[in-house]
């Protein structure tokens, strides 16, 4: 109920909210990834899998990650080369590599912010070609361990996890939402 009083007159109205703040019926406002999904959606970095679904538990695809990175870089295209299948599912370490490439292209090679992967039960499972990127992503707070203090580097990154990681990237660079 909203009540407004002005010069001796009062008016009241009842407001009923019947929808979530996002157009996705598969996201609950209290979900662990809701705020991050909202931030990356509003920033134009991620879209739903349909007009009414975000599908946070589905794996993130290369195409969705590429769209997000184009949003982060203002539409700057990556170096020419073979383009992976846009429907290919990305692992957590592959997402870290893409973000690290974005970071180095935008800001240069980071001098600090790296963390030892050995503090995770499966830190040695990170591919040799992804170790620097994963160390940076962990040290920058983008990727955190899952249950059992694991990185799960070879596991498909979910769309919900990707939204949280991208949101943390935005926050690290002073932009909670928006371009």
Short mmCIF file of C-alpha atoms in Angstrom, two decimals, residues 54-113:
data_model
loop_
_atom_site.label_atom_id
_atom_site.label_comp_id
_atom_site.label_asym_id
_atom_site.label_seq_id
_atom_site.Cartn_x
_atom_site.Cartn_y
_atom_site.Cartn_z
CA UNK A 54 17.30 -18.25 -18.87
CA UNK A 55 18.12 -21.93 -18.23
CA UNK A 56 20.74 -21.34 -15.51
CA UNK A 57 21.54 -25.03 -15.13
CA UNK A 58 22.22 -25.67 -18.82
CA UNK A 59 25.85 -25.51 -19.94
CA UNK A 60 27.07 -22.25 -21.42
CA UNK A 61 28.00 -22.44 -25.09
CA UNK A 62 30.86 -20.84 -26.94
CA UNK A 63 28.32 -18.69 -28.81
CA UNK A 64 26.85 -17.30 -25.57
CA UNK A 65 30.33 -16.67 -24.15
CA UNK A 66 31.42 -14.96 -27.39
CA UNK A 67 28.36 -12.69 -27.24
CA UNK A 68 29.25 -11.75 -23.66
CA UNK A 69 32.87 -11.04 -24.57
CA UNK A 70 31.80 -8.87 -27.50
CA UNK A 71 29.68 -6.95 -25.01
CA UNK A 72 32.63 -6.57 -22.66
CA UNK A 73 34.90 -5.32 -25.44
CA UNK A 74 32.36 -2.99 -27.01
CA UNK A 75 31.96 -5.25 -30.03
CA UNK A 76 35.65 -5.61 -30.84
CA UNK A 77 36.12 -8.76 -32.85
CA UNK A 78 38.77 -11.28 -31.75
CA UNK A 79 41.81 -12.01 -33.88
CA UNK A 80 40.92 -13.83 -37.10
CA UNK A 81 41.18 -17.57 -36.89
CA UNK A 82 39.08 -20.68 -36.94
CA UNK A 83 35.80 -20.04 -35.17
CA UNK A 84 34.69 -22.83 -32.81
CA UNK A 85 31.19 -24.25 -33.12
CA UNK A 86 28.88 -21.73 -31.37
CA UNK A 87 26.92 -24.60 -29.80
CA UNK A 88 30.05 -26.18 -28.29
CA UNK A 89 29.81 -26.38 -24.51
CA UNK A 90 32.54 -24.55 -22.58
CA UNK A 91 34.30 -25.90 -19.52
CA UNK A 92 35.08 -23.74 -16.52
CA UNK A 93 38.75 -23.53 -17.53
CA UNK A 94 37.86 -22.60 -21.12
CA UNK A 95 35.68 -19.77 -19.83
CA UNK A 96 38.62 -18.60 -17.70
CA UNK A 97 40.87 -18.65 -20.78
CA UNK A 98 38.41 -16.56 -22.80
CA UNK A 99 38.10 -14.00 -20.00
CA UNK A 100 41.88 -13.88 -19.53
CA UNK A 101 42.30 -13.22 -23.26
CA UNK A 102 39.72 -10.45 -22.99
CA UNK A 103 41.53 -9.00 -19.98
CA UNK A 104 44.95 -9.00 -21.64
CA UNK A 105 43.58 -7.48 -24.86
CA UNK A 106 41.80 -4.70 -22.96
CA UNK A 107 44.24 -3.95 -20.15
CA UNK A 108 47.49 -5.76 -20.90
CA UNK A 109 48.92 -8.73 -19.08
CA UNK A 110 48.08 -8.49 -15.37
CA UNK A 111 51.09 -8.13 -13.10
CA UNK A 112 49.34 -9.49 -10.03
CA UNK A 113 46.08 -11.06 -8.95
#
